[in-house]
Amino acid sequence: MLSGVSAEPGLRERKKRQTRELIAETARRLFAERGFDPVTVAEVARAADVSEGTVFNYFSTKEDLFYSGMEAFEAQLVDAVRERPSGESVLSAFRRFVLDGSKRLAADDVAEVIAGSARVVGASPALQAREREIVARYTDALAALIADEVEAGEQDVEPRAAAAALMGVQRALVEHVRAQVLGGLRGPKLATGVRSQARGAFTRLETGLGDYAIKAR
């Protein structure tokens, strides 16, 4: 009896995850087929064979249906900095996480998903606005983490500048990847090119801007 009781929460959580994944996958399919704005939450619920209330139990807004994966990645990015080993810099941990994540771009199916997502975002001002909100929220989270570690004051600019610079590289890479896949680039060439862009940008942050883009006479 006790073993059955202890197993039940695990089963319940697995069912919740499965339901959440089903709803999200269904929404992404509909968005890819018809665009984000024309698809309603009610239509997602019907296609996933769940109630509209169930959809909102897992996703607070329609935008969350689309961006749940992005939010998970951004949260993991901040966690990678928080959980880095002693002696490692914020930049090093951030760079390592981004470069490790870029390896998955070598798979053609990943590029196809990104291309479809880029088209949906490009056609929806609502999604573009939500993406900016997500980036701003996690930039704030990273800045707060850095500020706490260096014991900076609430109004100190340096932690926010560092967080904005790091997240700026990440967002520039996202735009770069979208442009590349929409242009037809796939496979190892895509992954290699993105890693090269990332290394260049992070090296510039590491070495500083003092000698960068000096205007010619």
Coordinates of C-alpha atoms in Angstrom, one line a residue:
M1 CA 0.0 0.0 0.0
L2 CA 2.8 2.5 0.9
S3 CA 4.6 1.8 -2.3
G4 CA 1.5 2.5 -4.3
V5 CA 1.0 5.8 -2.5
S6 CA 4.5 6.9 -3.1
A7 CA 4.3 6.1 -6.8
E8 CA 1.1 8.1 -7.4
P9 CA 2.6 11.6 -7.4
G10 CA 5.2 10.6 -10.0
L11 CA 2.4 9.3 -12.2
R12 CA 0.4 12.4 -11.7
E13 CA 3.3 14.6 -12.6
R14 CA 4.1 12.6 -15.7
K15 CA 0.5 12.9 -16.9
K16 CA 0.6 16.7 -16.3
R17 CA 3.8 17.0 -18.3
Q18 CA 2.3 14.9 -21.1
T19 CA -0.8 17.1 -21.2
R20 CA 1.3 20.2 -21.2
E21 CA 3.4 18.9 -24.0
L22 CA 0.4 17.8 -26.0
I23 CA -1.2 21.3 -25.7
A24 CA 2.0 23.0 -26.7
E25 CA 2.7 20.8 -29.6
T26 CA -0.8 21.2 -30.9
A27 CA -0.6 24.9 -30.6
R28 CA 2.7 25.1 -32.4
R29 CA 1.3 23.0 -35.2
L30 CA -1.7 25.2 -35.6
F31 CA 0.4 28.4 -35.4
A32 CA 2.7 27.0 -38.1
E33 CA -0.2 26.1 -40.4
R34 CA -2.3 29.3 -40.0
G35 CA -0.2 31.9 -38.2
F36 CA -0.4 33.0 -34.6
D37 CA -3.0 35.7 -34.6
P38 CA -5.9 33.8 -36.4
V39 CA -5.7 30.7 -34.1
T40 CA -7.8 30.9 -30.9
V41 CA -7.2 29.2 -27.6
A42 CA -10.5 27.5 -28.1
E43 CA -9.3 26.0 -31.3
V44 CA -6.1 24.8 -29.7
A45 CA -8.2 23.1 -26.9
R46 CA -10.4 21.4 -29.4
A47 CA -7.5 20.1 -31.5
A48 CA -5.8 18.8 -28.3
D49 CA -9.0 17.3 -27.1
V50 CA -9.0 19.2 -23.8
S51 CA -11.1 22.0 -22.4
E52 CA -10.2 25.6 -22.8
G53 CA -9.9 25.8 -19.0
T54 CA -7.3 23.1 -19.1
V55 CA -5.2 25.1 -21.6
F56 CA -5.3 28.0 -19.2
N57 CA -4.3 25.8 -16.3
Y58 CA -1.0 25.2 -18.0
F59 CA -0.5 28.4 -20.0
S60 CA -1.6 31.8 -18.7
T61 CA -1.9 33.4 -22.2
K62 CA -1.9 32.5 -25.8
E63 CA 1.6 33.9 -26.2
D64 CA 2.8 31.4 -23.5
L65 CA 1.7 28.6 -25.8
F66 CA 4.2 29.7 -28.3
Y67 CA 7.0 30.8 -26.1
S68 CA 7.1 28.1 -23.4
G69 CA 10.3 26.6 -24.9
M70 CA 12.0 30.0 -25.1
E71 CA 11.2 30.8 -21.5
A72 CA 12.6 27.4 -20.4
F73 CA 15.8 28.1 -22.3
E74 CA 16.2 31.6 -20.8
A75 CA 15.6 30.2 -17.3
Q76 CA 18.2 27.5 -17.9
L77 CA 20.6 30.2 -19.1
V78 CA 20.3 32.2 -15.9
D79 CA 20.5 28.9 -13.8
A80 CA 23.8 28.0 -15.6
V81 CA 25.3 31.3 -14.4
R82 CA 23.9 30.8 -10.9
E83 CA 25.2 27.3 -10.6
R84 CA 28.6 27.8 -12.2
P85 CA 31.6 26.4 -10.2
S86 CA 33.7 28.6 -8.0
G87 CA 36.3 30.5 -9.8
E88 CA 34.4 30.8 -13.1
S89 CA 33.3 34.2 -14.4
V90 CA 29.7 35.1 -15.4
L91 CA 30.9 35.5 -19.0
S92 CA 32.5 32.1 -19.1
A93 CA 29.5 30.3 -17.8
F94 CA 27.1 32.2 -20.1
R95 CA 29.3 31.5 -23.1
R96 CA 29.7 27.8 -22.3
F97 CA 25.9 27.4 -22.0
V98 CA 25.3 29.2 -25.3
L99 CA 28.0 27.3 -27.2
D100 CA 26.9 24.0 -25.9
G101 CA 23.3 24.7 -27.0
S102 CA 24.4 25.7 -30.5
K103 CA 25.4 22.1 -31.2
R104 CA 21.8 21.1 -31.7
L105 CA 21.6 23.4 -34.7
A106 CA 23.5 20.7 -36.7
A107 CA 20.3 18.7 -37.0
D108 CA 18.1 19.6 -40.0
D109 CA 14.9 19.0 -38.1
V110 CA 15.8 21.6 -35.5
A111 CA 16.5 24.2 -38.3
E112 CA 13.1 23.5 -39.8
V113 CA 11.4 24.1 -36.5
I114 CA 13.3 27.4 -36.1
A115 CA 12.4 28.4 -39.6
G116 CA 8.7 27.8 -39.0
S117 CA 8.9 29.7 -35.7
A118 CA 10.7 32.6 -37.3
R119 CA 7.9 32.9 -39.9
V120 CA 5.2 32.9 -37.3
V121 CA 7.0 35.5 -35.1
G122 CA 7.8 37.7 -38.1
A123 CA 4.1 37.9 -39.0
S124 CA 2.8 38.6 -35.4
P125 CA 3.4 41.9 -33.6
A126 CA 1.9 40.4 -30.5
L127 CA 4.6 37.7 -30.4
Q128 CA 7.3 40.2 -31.1
A129 CA 6.2 42.3 -28.2
R130 CA 6.0 39.2 -25.9
E131 CA 9.5 38.2 -26.9
R132 CA 10.8 41.5 -25.9
E133 CA 9.1 41.2 -22.6
I134 CA 10.6 37.8 -22.0
V135 CA 14.1 39.0 -22.8
A136 CA 13.7 42.0 -20.5
R137 CA 12.5 39.8 -17.7
Y138 CA 15.4 37.4 -17.9
T139 CA 17.9 40.2 -18.4
D140 CA 16.6 41.7 -15.1
A141 CA 16.9 38.3 -13.4
L142 CA 20.5 37.9 -14.6
A143 CA 21.3 41.5 -13.5
A144 CA 19.9 40.8 -10.1
L145 CA 21.9 37.6 -9.8
I146 CA 25.1 39.4 -10.7
A147 CA 24.4 42.4 -8.4
D148 CA 23.8 40.0 -5.5
E149 CA 27.1 38.2 -6.1
V150 CA 29.2 41.3 -6.4
E151 CA 27.2 43.0 -3.5
A152 CA 26.3 46.0 -5.7
G153 CA 23.7 48.6 -4.7
E154 CA 20.2 48.5 -6.1
Q155 CA 20.9 51.5 -8.4
D156 CA 24.4 50.4 -9.6
V157 CA 24.6 50.3 -13.3
E158 CA 27.5 47.9 -13.8
P159 CA 25.5 44.6 -13.1
R160 CA 22.7 45.7 -15.4
A161 CA 25.2 46.7 -18.1
A162 CA 26.9 43.3 -17.9
A163 CA 23.6 41.4 -18.0
A164 CA 22.4 43.5 -21.0
A165 CA 25.6 42.9 -22.9
L166 CA 25.5 39.1 -22.3
M167 CA 21.8 38.9 -23.2
G168 CA 22.4 41.1 -26.2
V169 CA 24.8 38.6 -27.6
Q170 CA 22.3 35.8 -27.1
R171 CA 19.5 37.8 -28.8
A172 CA 21.7 38.8 -31.7
L173 CA 22.6 35.1 -32.1
V174 CA 18.8 34.2 -32.2
E175 CA 18.2 36.8 -34.9
H176 CA 21.3 35.5 -36.8
V177 CA 20.1 31.9 -36.6
R178 CA 16.6 32.9 -37.8
A179 CA 18.0 34.8 -40.8
Q180 CA 20.3 31.9 -41.7
V181 CA 17.7 29.2 -41.6
L182 CA 15.2 31.4 -43.5
G183 CA 17.9 31.8 -46.1
G184 CA 18.2 28.0 -46.4
L185 CA 21.3 27.2 -44.4
R186 CA 21.1 23.9 -42.6
G187 CA 23.2 21.2 -40.8
P188 CA 26.8 21.4 -39.6
K189 CA 27.5 24.6 -41.6
L190 CA 24.8 26.4 -39.7
A191 CA 26.0 25.2 -36.3
T192 CA 29.7 26.0 -37.1
G193 CA 28.8 29.4 -38.4
V194 CA 26.8 30.3 -35.3
R195 CA 29.5 29.1 -33.0
S196 CA 32.0 31.3 -34.8
Q197 CA 29.7 34.3 -34.5
A198 CA 29.2 33.5 -30.8
R199 CA 32.9 33.2 -30.1
G200 CA 33.7 36.4 -31.8
A201 CA 31.0 38.3 -29.9
F202 CA 32.0 36.9 -26.5
T203 CA 35.6 37.5 -27.2
R204 CA 34.8 41.2 -27.8
L205 CA 33.0 41.4 -24.5
E206 CA 36.0 39.8 -22.8
T207 CA 38.5 42.1 -24.3
G208 CA 36.4 45.2 -24.1
L209 CA 35.2 48.0 -26.4
G210 CA 38.0 50.4 -25.9
D211 CA 39.7 49.6 -29.2
Y212 CA 36.6 48.5 -31.1
A213 CA 35.2 50.4 -34.2
I214 CA 37.6 53.4 -34.0
K215 CA 36.4 55.8 -36.7
A216 CA 38.9 56.2 -39.5
R217 CA 40.3 59.7 -40.2

